[in-house]
Amino acid sequence: MPDPMSVASGVCAAGALLSSWQLRRRAVRAEAEIEHLQAELAAERHAASHDPLTGLPNRRAFYRLAAALLTNADGQPLIAIVLDLDDFKQINDRYGHAAGDQVLISVAERLAGFAGDNLVARLGGDEFAGLLASPTVDRRWIEHATRRLSETVAAPIRLTGCSVRVTASVGLAPVTGPAQLTDALSRADAAMYQAKSLSGPRAPRQLVDSALSGQNT
């Protein structure tokens, strides 16, 4: 006949093992729930600061990140850029909004590729912005860089069954500190709209901010 003490001891040991196993399961579930909540929070934060179509930072994030970059620029020249696609509405009207979305995604990818590690963002609609580190604010260098950006955007974009070309009007202005960001973007925006008024068959449109016009070429 089994020893009652041995039976009781075995039952206690089994109960302890079961309790330990249940605790481990609860701990694993709790860890999984925490990871899930953290992932959801990260996704919500990303969605709040990024454009859902292109994946670029949105307008609010651009201003926040640009201010931080300007604060830590250590005197390095930075150029504010505003880019707006020309006659973008015609893409939507002729090819549909899905094609228009693809054009915006392609332009965003090209802008990000052009900017490298620099900050670029979609401000809304077909308007993009950037804050680019520059070795100089020399007019010639800036015009060359702006022309390259315009030509990059103007390369053919493949859509379903066809390809399209879009041109961009570009405005830019040097910015020297966080307090100057809004003013620099306003000047770049004004230069961009002035560039949009220029005409020229298939010519990429760009205009250097008027603040640079007095510098040597």
XYZ file of C-alpha atoms in Angstrom:
217
model
C 0.000 0.000 0.000
C 1.443 3.408 -0.990
C 2.802 5.530 1.768
C 0.347 8.405 2.355
C 3.250 10.804 2.931
C 4.827 9.823 -0.376
C 1.510 10.270 -2.175
C 0.996 13.664 -0.609
C 4.534 14.662 -1.469
C 4.040 13.573 -5.072
C 0.775 15.486 -5.315
C 2.450 18.601 -3.960
C 5.324 18.237 -6.390
C 2.910 17.770 -9.307
C 0.922 20.763 -8.150
C 4.073 22.855 -7.951
C 5.090 21.799 -11.460
C 1.625 22.615 -12.780
C 1.642 25.961 -11.057
C 5.118 26.734 -12.426
C 4.038 25.721 -15.926
C 0.939 27.918 -15.704
C 3.033 30.851 -14.504
C 5.418 30.401 -17.409
C 2.521 30.311 -19.859
C 1.113 33.481 -18.367
C 4.512 35.151 -18.551
C 4.908 34.133 -22.208
C 1.416 35.432 -23.022
C 2.143 38.666 -21.172
C 5.419 39.129 -23.066
C 3.665 38.429 -26.373
C 0.936 40.933 -25.493
C 3.527 43.574 -24.577
C 5.384 42.992 -27.858
C 2.087 43.240 -29.743
C 1.170 46.497 -28.007
C 4.664 47.905 -28.639
C 4.403 46.976 -32.324
C 0.980 48.637 -32.543
C 2.323 51.758 -30.839
C 5.304 51.893 -33.202
C 2.979 51.460 -36.188
C 0.714 54.245 -34.927
C 3.667 56.567 -34.374
C 4.979 55.796 -37.864
C 1.552 56.372 -39.402
C 1.229 59.689 -37.568
C 4.528 60.970 -38.945
C 4.674 59.418 -42.434
C 2.738 59.775 -45.651
C 0.754 56.546 -46.177
C 1.230 56.516 -49.963
C 4.933 57.228 -50.401
C 6.296 56.330 -46.983
C 8.105 59.676 -46.738
C 7.820 61.851 -43.630
C 4.727 64.031 -43.718
C 4.534 67.798 -43.320
C 4.475 67.786 -39.513
C 7.390 65.367 -39.277
C 9.363 67.347 -41.851
C 9.242 70.537 -39.797
C 10.170 68.671 -36.613
C 13.061 66.772 -38.194
C 14.294 69.802 -40.133
C 14.408 71.912 -36.966
C 16.437 69.195 -35.244
C 18.848 68.976 -38.179
C 19.327 72.728 -38.260
C 19.975 72.800 -34.519
C 22.787 70.265 -34.934
C 24.138 71.459 -38.284
C 27.343 72.902 -36.764
C 27.577 75.585 -39.431
C 27.223 73.203 -42.400
C 25.340 74.859 -45.293
C 21.812 73.504 -45.714
C 19.452 74.122 -48.616
C 15.665 74.068 -48.322
C 14.022 72.665 -51.444
C 10.381 72.733 -52.493
C 9.347 70.630 -55.500
C 5.941 70.622 -57.181
C 4.934 68.520 -60.192
C 3.750 70.396 -63.269
C 0.194 69.758 -64.500
C -0.153 66.687 -62.294
C -3.932 66.837 -62.559
C -3.629 65.771 -66.189
C -2.125 62.453 -65.078
C -5.159 61.714 -62.909
C -7.603 62.905 -65.564
C -6.032 60.932 -68.396
C -4.767 57.764 -66.714
C -6.758 57.572 -63.482
C -5.935 58.068 -59.827
C -4.145 54.731 -59.503
C -1.685 55.900 -62.148
C -1.393 59.241 -60.378
C -0.531 57.433 -57.152
C 2.162 55.440 -58.948
C 3.655 58.636 -60.327
C 3.786 60.124 -56.830
C 5.439 56.981 -55.471
C 8.017 57.036 -58.273
C 8.768 60.709 -57.741
C 9.142 60.102 -53.995
C 11.586 57.257 -54.651
C 13.610 59.386 -57.062
C 13.696 62.314 -54.677
C 14.810 60.067 -51.825
C 17.464 58.510 -54.056
C 18.704 61.927 -55.104
C 18.815 63.178 -51.511
C 20.572 60.110 -50.121
C 20.779 60.442 -46.328
C 19.247 63.917 -46.392
C 15.722 64.712 -45.265
C 12.908 64.661 -47.830
C 9.155 64.673 -47.247
C 5.805 64.827 -48.978
C 4.064 67.989 -47.866
C 0.785 66.993 -49.502
C -0.693 66.455 -52.950
C 2.101 66.632 -55.514
C 4.328 68.869 -53.395
C 7.548 67.623 -51.810
C 10.237 69.273 -49.717
C 13.786 68.561 -48.659
C 16.601 69.828 -46.524
C 19.882 69.011 -48.208
C 23.399 69.353 -46.900
C 25.526 71.305 -49.364
C 29.288 71.764 -49.581
C 28.632 75.354 -50.608
C 25.877 77.829 -51.364
C 27.621 78.842 -54.567
C 25.029 79.649 -57.230
C 26.643 77.462 -59.876
C 26.670 74.364 -57.664
C 23.087 74.895 -56.587
C 21.841 75.401 -60.146
C 23.641 72.231 -61.209
C 22.142 70.214 -58.358
C 18.667 71.593 -59.035
C 18.938 70.762 -62.724
C 19.993 67.209 -61.915
C 17.005 66.828 -59.590
C 14.608 68.124 -62.235
C 16.063 65.779 -64.834
C 15.837 62.850 -62.411
C 12.145 63.512 -61.856
C 11.521 63.987 -65.599
C 12.764 60.512 -66.566
C 10.015 58.219 -67.952
C 7.774 56.537 -65.383
C 6.358 53.158 -66.351
C 2.644 52.653 -65.846
C 0.465 49.745 -66.884
C 0.715 49.622 -70.673
C 2.508 52.924 -71.095
C 5.061 55.306 -69.682
C 4.703 58.976 -68.851
C 7.025 61.892 -68.218
C 6.385 64.537 -65.617
C 8.330 67.712 -65.058
C 8.785 69.471 -61.761
C 9.113 73.092 -60.749
C 11.774 73.483 -58.094
C 12.526 76.345 -55.725
C 15.352 76.476 -53.234
C 16.803 78.754 -50.606
C 19.707 78.553 -48.152
C 18.757 78.168 -44.503
C 21.145 78.950 -41.679
C 19.303 78.030 -38.498
C 16.053 76.706 -36.975
C 14.592 80.209 -36.732
C 15.152 80.685 -40.476
C 13.431 77.474 -41.609
C 9.962 78.905 -42.201
C 11.354 81.927 -44.034
C 13.644 79.764 -46.201
C 10.770 77.453 -47.133
C 8.603 80.467 -47.983
C 11.317 81.830 -50.266
C 11.828 78.401 -51.831
C 8.073 78.103 -52.331
C 7.895 81.526 -53.976
C 10.805 80.604 -56.240
C 9.072 77.349 -57.146
C 5.891 79.166 -58.204
C 7.939 81.630 -60.211
C 9.646 78.681 -61.910
C 6.240 77.188 -62.686
C 5.370 80.303 -64.661
C 8.371 79.821 -66.945
C 7.810 78.108 -70.259
C 9.972 75.872 -72.363
C 9.171 72.734 -74.327
C 10.168 69.709 -72.234
C 12.703 71.816 -70.360
C 13.045 70.914 -66.685
C 11.935 73.939 -64.724
C 13.969 75.252 -61.853
C 14.789 78.581 -60.292
C 17.438 79.502 -57.752
C 16.162 81.542 -54.839
C 16.651 85.257 -55.481
C 18.801 85.531 -52.357
C 21.561 83.783 -54.306
C 21.428 85.998 -57.363
C 24.083 88.351 -56.081
C 26.700 85.629 -55.703
C 29.430 85.038 -58.244
C 28.899 82.401 -60.912
